Tab-separated table of C-alpha atoms and ligand atoms in Angstrom:
chain	number	residue	atom	x	y	z
A	16	MET	CA	0.000	0.000	0.000
A	17	THR	CA	1.141	3.503	-0.707
A	18	ASP	CA	-0.453	6.896	-0.158
A	19	HIS	CA	1.014	7.884	-3.513
A	20	ILE	CA	-2.126	6.270	-4.903
A	21	LEU	CA	-5.346	7.231	-3.198
A	22	VAL	CA	-8.391	5.107	-3.897
A	23	GLU	CA	-11.767	6.469	-2.910
A	24	ARG	CA	-15.420	5.938	-3.722
A	25	GLN	CA	-18.018	8.466	-4.709
A	26	GLY	CA	-21.272	6.563	-5.093
A	27	ALA	CA	-20.766	3.963	-7.820
A	28	VAL	CA	-17.578	5.637	-9.054
A	29	GLN	CA	-14.151	4.448	-7.923
A	30	ILE	CA	-11.555	7.220	-8.033
A	31	ILE	CA	-7.876	6.321	-8.428
A	32	ARG	CA	-5.854	9.422	-7.663
A	33	ILE	CA	-2.138	9.595	-8.460
A	34	ASN	CA	-0.685	11.599	-5.603
A	35	ARG	CA	3.080	12.051	-5.672
A	36	PRO	CA	3.337	15.774	-6.356
A	37	ASP	CA	6.988	16.198	-5.316
A	38	LYS	CA	7.992	13.894	-8.210
A	39	LYS	CA	5.355	15.193	-10.620
A	40	ASN	CA	3.400	11.977	-10.113
A	41	ALA	CA	6.137	9.723	-11.566
A	42	LEU	CA	4.968	6.138	-11.108
A	43	THR	CA	6.897	3.637	-9.013
A	44	ARG	CA	6.405	-0.107	-9.024
A	45	ALA	CA	4.353	0.092	-5.808
A	46	MET	CA	2.087	2.685	-7.399
A	47	TYR	CA	1.440	0.503	-10.444
A	48	ALA	CA	0.653	-2.412	-8.129
A	49	ARG	CA	-1.862	-0.355	-6.157
A	50	MET	CA	-3.575	0.852	-9.326
A	51	SER	CA	-3.785	-2.687	-10.728
A	52	ALA	CA	-5.312	-3.907	-7.477
A	53	ALA	CA	-7.847	-1.075	-7.471
A	54	LEU	CA	-8.905	-1.805	-11.050
A	55	GLY	CA	-9.255	-5.506	-10.254
A	56	GLU	CA	-11.205	-4.869	-7.048
A	57	GLY	CA	-13.470	-2.344	-8.765
A	58	ASP	CA	-14.119	-4.676	-11.689
A	59	ALA	CA	-15.055	-7.459	-9.263
A	60	ASP	CA	-17.355	-5.259	-7.149
A	61	PRO	CA	-20.877	-4.975	-8.618
A	62	SER	CA	-21.446	-1.699	-6.748
A	63	VAL	CA	-18.656	-0.048	-8.780
A	64	ARG	CA	-19.861	1.062	-12.222
A	65	ALA	CA	-16.970	3.245	-13.418
A	66	HIS	CA	-13.301	3.966	-12.714
A	67	VAL	CA	-11.818	7.446	-12.647
A	68	PHE	CA	-8.131	8.395	-12.924
A	69	LEU	CA	-7.018	11.775	-11.595
A	70	GLY	CA	-3.658	13.367	-10.794
A	71	VAL	CA	-2.704	16.439	-8.781
A	72	PRO	CA	-2.955	20.075	-9.912
A	73	GLY	CA	-0.427	20.579	-12.695
A	74	ALA	CA	0.650	16.945	-12.966
A	75	PHE	CA	-1.295	13.945	-14.153
A	76	SER	CA	1.934	11.927	-14.361
A	77	ALA	CA	5.549	12.439	-15.465
A	78	GLY	CA	5.568	8.799	-16.524
A	79	ASN	CA	7.433	5.837	-15.171
A	80	ASP	CA	9.840	6.674	-12.367
A	81	LEU	CA	13.122	7.047	-14.231
A	82	ALA	CA	15.113	5.949	-11.173
A	83	ASP	CA	13.212	2.636	-11.338
A	84	PHE	CA	14.064	2.392	-15.042
A	85	LEU	CA	17.715	3.070	-14.291
A	86	VAL	CA	17.789	0.187	-11.786
A	87	ILE	CA	16.529	-2.166	-14.499
A	88	ALA	CA	18.928	-0.615	-17.015
A	89	THR	CA	21.949	-1.149	-14.795
A	90	CYS	CA	21.018	-4.267	-12.763
A	91	GLY	CA	18.620	-5.939	-15.168
A	92	GLU	CA	16.164	-6.377	-12.305
A	93	GLY	CA	12.533	-5.392	-12.458
A	94	GLY	CA	9.212	-6.758	-11.333
A	95	ASN	CA	5.994	-7.399	-13.175
A	96	GLU	CA	4.101	-4.444	-11.758
A	97	VAL	CA	4.079	-2.433	-14.978
A	98	TRP	CA	3.061	-5.444	-17.051
A	99	ASP	CA	0.244	-6.273	-14.611
A	100	PHE	CA	-1.035	-2.703	-14.802
A	101	LEU	CA	-0.994	-2.660	-18.591
A	102	MET	CA	-2.944	-5.935	-18.618
A	103	ALA	CA	-5.424	-4.501	-16.110
A	104	LEU	CA	-5.961	-1.512	-18.413
A	105	ALA	CA	-6.305	-3.610	-21.548
A	106	ARG	CA	-8.687	-6.069	-19.910
A	107	SER	CA	-10.680	-3.590	-17.808
A	108	GLN	CA	-14.334	-4.572	-17.491
A	109	LYS	CA	-15.793	-1.193	-16.594
A	110	PRO	CA	-15.628	2.235	-18.234
A	111	MET	CA	-12.641	4.378	-17.312
A	112	VAL	CA	-12.692	8.186	-17.304
A	113	SER	CA	-9.552	10.275	-16.827
A	114	GLY	CA	-8.947	13.892	-15.920
A	115	VAL	CA	-5.579	15.282	-16.961
A	116	ASP	CA	-4.124	18.593	-15.825
A	117	GLY	CA	-0.628	19.674	-16.823
A	118	ILE	CA	2.169	17.132	-17.155
A	119	ALA	CA	1.235	13.935	-18.999
A	120	VAL	CA	4.419	12.161	-20.060
A	121	GLY	CA	4.964	8.546	-21.149
A	122	ILE	CA	2.412	6.351	-19.406
A	123	GLY	CA	0.863	9.651	-18.272
A	124	THR	CA	-0.209	9.929	-21.905
A	125	THR	CA	-0.639	6.295	-22.919
A	126	LEU	CA	-2.845	5.375	-19.944
A	127	ASN	CA	-5.456	7.732	-21.391
A	128	LEU	CA	-5.519	5.848	-24.681
A	129	HIS	CA	-7.260	3.056	-22.740
A	130	CYS	CA	-9.846	5.338	-21.194
A	131	ASP	CA	-13.346	5.697	-22.570
A	132	LEU	CA	-13.427	9.446	-21.944
A	133	THR	CA	-10.509	11.764	-21.173
A	134	PHE	CA	-10.894	15.386	-20.108
A	135	ALA	CA	-7.839	17.662	-20.121
A	136	THR	CA	-7.138	21.266	-19.190
A	137	PRO	CA	-5.721	23.923	-21.534
A	138	ARG	CA	-2.291	23.766	-19.832
A	139	THR	CA	-1.970	20.018	-20.436
A	140	LEU	CA	0.776	18.737	-22.712
A	141	PHE	CA	0.724	15.085	-23.761
A	142	ARG	CA	4.211	13.807	-24.587
A	143	THR	CA	5.815	10.422	-25.128
A	144	PRO	CA	9.609	10.816	-25.387
A	145	PHE	CA	10.187	7.054	-25.602
A	146	VAL	CA	12.570	7.184	-28.542
A	147	ASP	CA	14.557	10.079	-27.038
A	148	LEU	CA	15.091	7.855	-23.999
A	149	GLY	CA	16.336	5.029	-26.227
A	150	LEU	CA	13.059	3.185	-25.608
A	151	VAL	CA	9.996	2.188	-27.634
A	152	PRO	CA	6.267	2.935	-27.262
A	153	GLU	CA	4.386	0.918	-24.622
A	154	ALA	CA	0.883	0.183	-23.322
A	155	GLY	CA	-0.324	-0.714	-26.799
A	156	SER	CA	0.195	2.886	-27.900
A	157	SER	CA	1.858	1.847	-31.150
A	158	LEU	CA	-1.461	0.222	-32.080
A	159	ILE	CA	-4.024	2.553	-30.499
A	160	ALA	CA	-2.341	5.833	-31.473
A	161	SER	CA	-2.049	4.648	-35.075
A	162	GLN	CA	-5.752	3.775	-35.093
A	163	ILE	CA	-6.711	7.191	-33.740
A	164	LEU	CA	-4.137	9.454	-35.367
A	165	GLY	CA	-3.202	7.575	-38.515
A	166	ARG	CA	0.378	6.603	-39.336
A	167	GLN	CA	1.795	10.122	-39.532
A	168	GLY	CA	0.067	11.490	-36.448
A	169	ALA	CA	1.227	8.475	-34.465
A	170	PHE	CA	4.754	8.994	-35.750
A	171	ALA	CA	4.660	12.628	-34.591
A	172	LEU	CA	3.520	11.562	-31.116
A	173	LEU	CA	5.510	8.359	-30.633
A	174	GLY	CA	8.440	8.714	-33.019
A	175	LEU	CA	9.244	12.415	-32.906
A	176	GLY	CA	8.013	12.752	-29.337
A	177	GLU	CA	6.134	15.918	-30.285
A	178	GLY	CA	4.007	17.464	-27.572
A	179	PHE	CA	0.249	17.453	-28.117
A	180	SER	CA	-1.588	20.305	-26.424
A	181	ALA	CA	-5.054	19.536	-25.088
A	182	GLU	CA	-6.615	21.355	-28.055
A	183	ARG	CA	-4.504	19.403	-30.540
A	184	ALA	CA	-5.269	16.155	-28.732
A	185	LYS	CA	-8.997	16.894	-28.870
A	186	ALA	CA	-8.913	17.851	-32.548
A	187	ALA	CA	-7.002	14.631	-33.260
A	188	GLY	CA	-9.517	12.471	-31.352
A	189	LEU	CA	-7.062	11.521	-28.601
A	190	ILE	CA	-9.236	12.993	-25.856
A	191	TYR	CA	-12.912	13.783	-25.360
A	192	ASP	CA	-12.922	17.379	-24.129
A	193	VAL	CA	-10.942	20.345	-22.855
A	194	VAL	CA	-12.161	22.005	-19.651
A	195	ALA	CA	-10.804	24.701	-17.346
A	196	GLU	CA	-8.588	23.614	-14.457
A	197	ASP	CA	-11.195	24.429	-11.821
A	198	ALA	CA	-13.873	22.522	-13.750
A	199	LEU	CA	-11.835	19.380	-14.416
A	200	GLU	CA	-12.767	17.206	-11.477
A	201	GLY	CA	-16.439	18.181	-11.711
A	202	ALA	CA	-16.556	17.330	-15.421
A	203	VAL	CA	-14.848	13.978	-14.882
A	204	LEU	CA	-17.071	12.967	-11.985
A	205	ALA	CA	-20.227	14.114	-13.791
A	206	ALA	CA	-19.297	11.961	-16.801
A	207	ALA	CA	-18.480	8.995	-14.563
A	208	SER	CA	-21.798	9.400	-12.712
A	209	GLN	CA	-23.636	9.558	-16.035
A	210	ILE	CA	-21.935	6.297	-17.036
A	211	ALA	CA	-22.752	4.749	-13.645
A	212	ALA	CA	-26.457	5.492	-14.183
A	213	LYS	CA	-26.646	3.546	-17.471
A	214	PRO	CA	-27.976	-0.026	-17.620
A	215	PRO	CA	-24.705	-1.791	-16.778
A	216	GLN	CA	-25.150	-4.932	-18.859
A	217	ALA	CA	-26.075	-3.086	-22.054
A	218	LEU	CA	-23.206	-0.678	-21.493
A	219	LYS	CA	-20.749	-3.515	-20.940
A	220	ILE	CA	-21.754	-5.242	-24.165
A	221	ALA	CA	-21.574	-1.981	-26.110
A	222	ARG	CA	-18.153	-1.191	-24.640
A	223	ASP	CA	-16.817	-4.682	-25.288
A	224	LEU	CA	-17.943	-4.442	-28.923
A	225	MET	CA	-16.114	-1.139	-29.310
A	226	ARG	CA	-12.945	-2.654	-27.820
A	227	GLU	CA	-12.779	-5.851	-29.824
A	228	PRO	CA	-10.509	-7.587	-30.520
A	229	ARG	CA	-8.781	-7.256	-27.164
A	230	GLU	CA	-6.353	-10.062	-27.901
A	231	GLU	CA	-4.787	-7.986	-30.671
A	232	LEU	CA	-4.110	-5.252	-28.130
A	233	VAL	CA	-2.714	-7.701	-25.580
A	234	ALA	CA	-0.428	-9.195	-28.229
A	235	ARG	CA	0.818	-5.727	-29.162
A	236	ILE	CA	1.481	-4.795	-25.516
A	237	LYS	CA	3.467	-8.005	-25.208
A	238	ALA	CA	5.497	-7.323	-28.355
A	239	GLU	CA	6.220	-3.764	-27.213
A	240	ALA	CA	7.211	-4.996	-23.740
A	241	GLU	CA	9.737	-7.435	-25.156
A	242	HIS	CA	11.429	-4.641	-27.100
A	243	PHE	CA	11.081	-2.259	-24.162
A	244	ARG	CA	12.855	-4.587	-21.754
A	245	GLU	CA	15.662	-5.206	-24.215
A	246	ARG	CA	15.961	-1.460	-24.940
A	247	LEU	CA	16.181	-0.611	-21.219
A	248	THR	CA	19.577	-2.278	-21.013
A	249	SER	CA	20.816	-0.653	-24.248
A	250	ASP	CA	23.596	1.936	-24.271
A	251	GLU	CA	21.131	4.478	-25.697
A	252	ALA	CA	18.718	4.084	-22.777
A	253	ARG	CA	21.411	3.922	-20.092
A	254	ALA	CA	22.918	7.175	-21.352
A	255	ALA	CA	19.552	8.980	-21.523
A	256	LEU	CA	18.405	7.774	-18.091
A	257	THR	CA	21.725	8.598	-16.452
A	258	ALA	CA	21.642	12.059	-18.041
A	259	PHE	CA	18.206	12.742	-16.494
A	260	MET	CA	19.085	11.402	-13.057
A	261	THR	CA	22.367	13.345	-12.863
A	262	ARG	CA	21.187	16.565	-14.521
A	263	LYS	CA	21.870	19.826	-12.766
A	264	LYS	CA	18.920	22.118	-12.381
A	265	GLY	CA	19.577	25.687	-13.505
B	316	LIG	N1	10.966	9.823	-12.711
B	316	LIG	C1	11.543	10.169	-11.553
B	316	LIG	N2	11.570	11.424	-11.080
B	316	LIG	C2	10.950	12.362	-11.817
B	316	LIG	C3	10.335	12.078	-13.037
B	316	LIG	C4	10.351	10.736	-13.482
B	316	LIG	N3	9.762	10.359	-14.610
B	316	LIG	N4	9.828	13.222	-13.537
B	316	LIG	C5	10.104	14.187	-12.660
B	316	LIG	N5	10.789	13.665	-11.617
B	316	LIG	C6	11.275	14.364	-10.432
B	316	LIG	C7	12.479	15.223	-10.740
B	316	LIG	O1	13.676	14.460	-10.705
B	316	LIG	C8	12.407	16.223	-9.606
B	316	LIG	O2	12.885	15.616	-8.429
B	316	LIG	P1	13.837	16.464	-7.418
B	316	LIG	O3	13.007	17.663	-7.036
B	316	LIG	O4	14.073	15.507	-6.296
B	316	LIG	O5	15.040	16.830	-8.212
B	316	LIG	C9	10.899	16.415	-9.417
B	316	LIG	O6	10.284	15.285	-9.981
B	316	LIG	C10	10.367	17.637	-10.116
B	316	LIG	O7	10.721	17.547	-11.493
B	316	LIG	P2	11.299	18.782	-12.316
B	316	LIG	O8	12.024	18.245	-13.501
B	316	LIG	O9	12.026	19.701	-11.409
B	316	LIG	O10	9.948	19.498	-12.770
B	316	LIG	P3	9.717	20.350	-14.080
B	316	LIG	O11	8.349	20.918	-13.918
B	316	LIG	O12	10.857	21.282	-14.324
B	316	LIG	O13	9.719	19.291	-15.262
B	316	LIG	C11	9.091	17.270	-16.406
B	316	LIG	C12	8.729	18.280	-15.294
B	316	LIG	C13	8.033	16.167	-16.308
B	316	LIG	C14	9.015	17.963	-17.758
B	316	LIG	C15	10.510	16.724	-16.178
B	316	LIG	O14	10.652	16.353	-14.812
B	316	LIG	C16	10.790	15.502	-17.023
B	316	LIG	O15	11.108	15.631	-18.185
B	316	LIG	N6	10.703	14.309	-16.395
B	316	LIG	C17	10.979	13.075	-17.075
B	316	LIG	C18	9.790	12.649	-17.875
B	316	LIG	C19	10.047	11.331	-18.598
B	316	LIG	O16	10.914	11.240	-19.419
B	316	LIG	N7	9.267	10.305	-18.202
B	316	LIG	C20	9.414	8.956	-18.711
B	316	LIG	C21	8.671	8.770	-19.974
B	316	LIG	S1	8.853	7.106	-20.569
């Protein structure tokens, strides 16, 4: 358990709040594990009808904790927490709504590709600098982003690592809506409550149909993960991760 992930209930909505503001909500292995458990528990609990992901003001998530990555890069050791979380996202049984304010890097962007509705604020910047870190896209993003953005849009996001503002992300179909910072949580919870009030079985079937075939997504996440793990121990990744961890702030 970690208070870096806060799990709370509001009626039939389960809220998973990423809460590590001093590190811009970078995700550690323990945080992934807590989020996976919450998704699993919520999916198994008939009184939960929707999941919500939120961050802190100014930071949804700065992505995977780079210190954790560096441990894998230098010692080759790493657990299955990230994999388990990606599987929990891909196999989620109930609608997921996210609210993104500010920093949304790496998995802070790709998590939202699995959500049914994402709201973001005008100051949000979605960014996936995988290649700059010597890594490859993860979380099925190489498949989902291509489906949403087309080949060239996906290349801009995942290959060039270009930032997508909230407006650009909305115009491109990556997110559902842009709302002011002070309206974000209200908009997310209103959407989740609206979902929770729908006939759950009809909604589940409709959602499953829209997500088929899931096995294609799972296979892609697996293929990406194999490359990702190999890339983490590459010279390119070691150099990029070490540069971040030893950088001097000006
Ligand atoms: N992993 C570990 N620590 C991180 C982190 C990450 N992904 N992102 C930020 N942090 C830490 C910083 O090291 C810093 O810690 P410190 O205060 O102990 O030095 C703290 O969070 C604040 O970050 P800082 O860089 O000062 O904030 P910023 O607002 O200037 O910049 C970012 C925010 C997100 C742009 C910048 O931190 C960044 O580029 N982080 C790396 C993002 C990334 O590459 N993620 C992985 C994608 S696969």
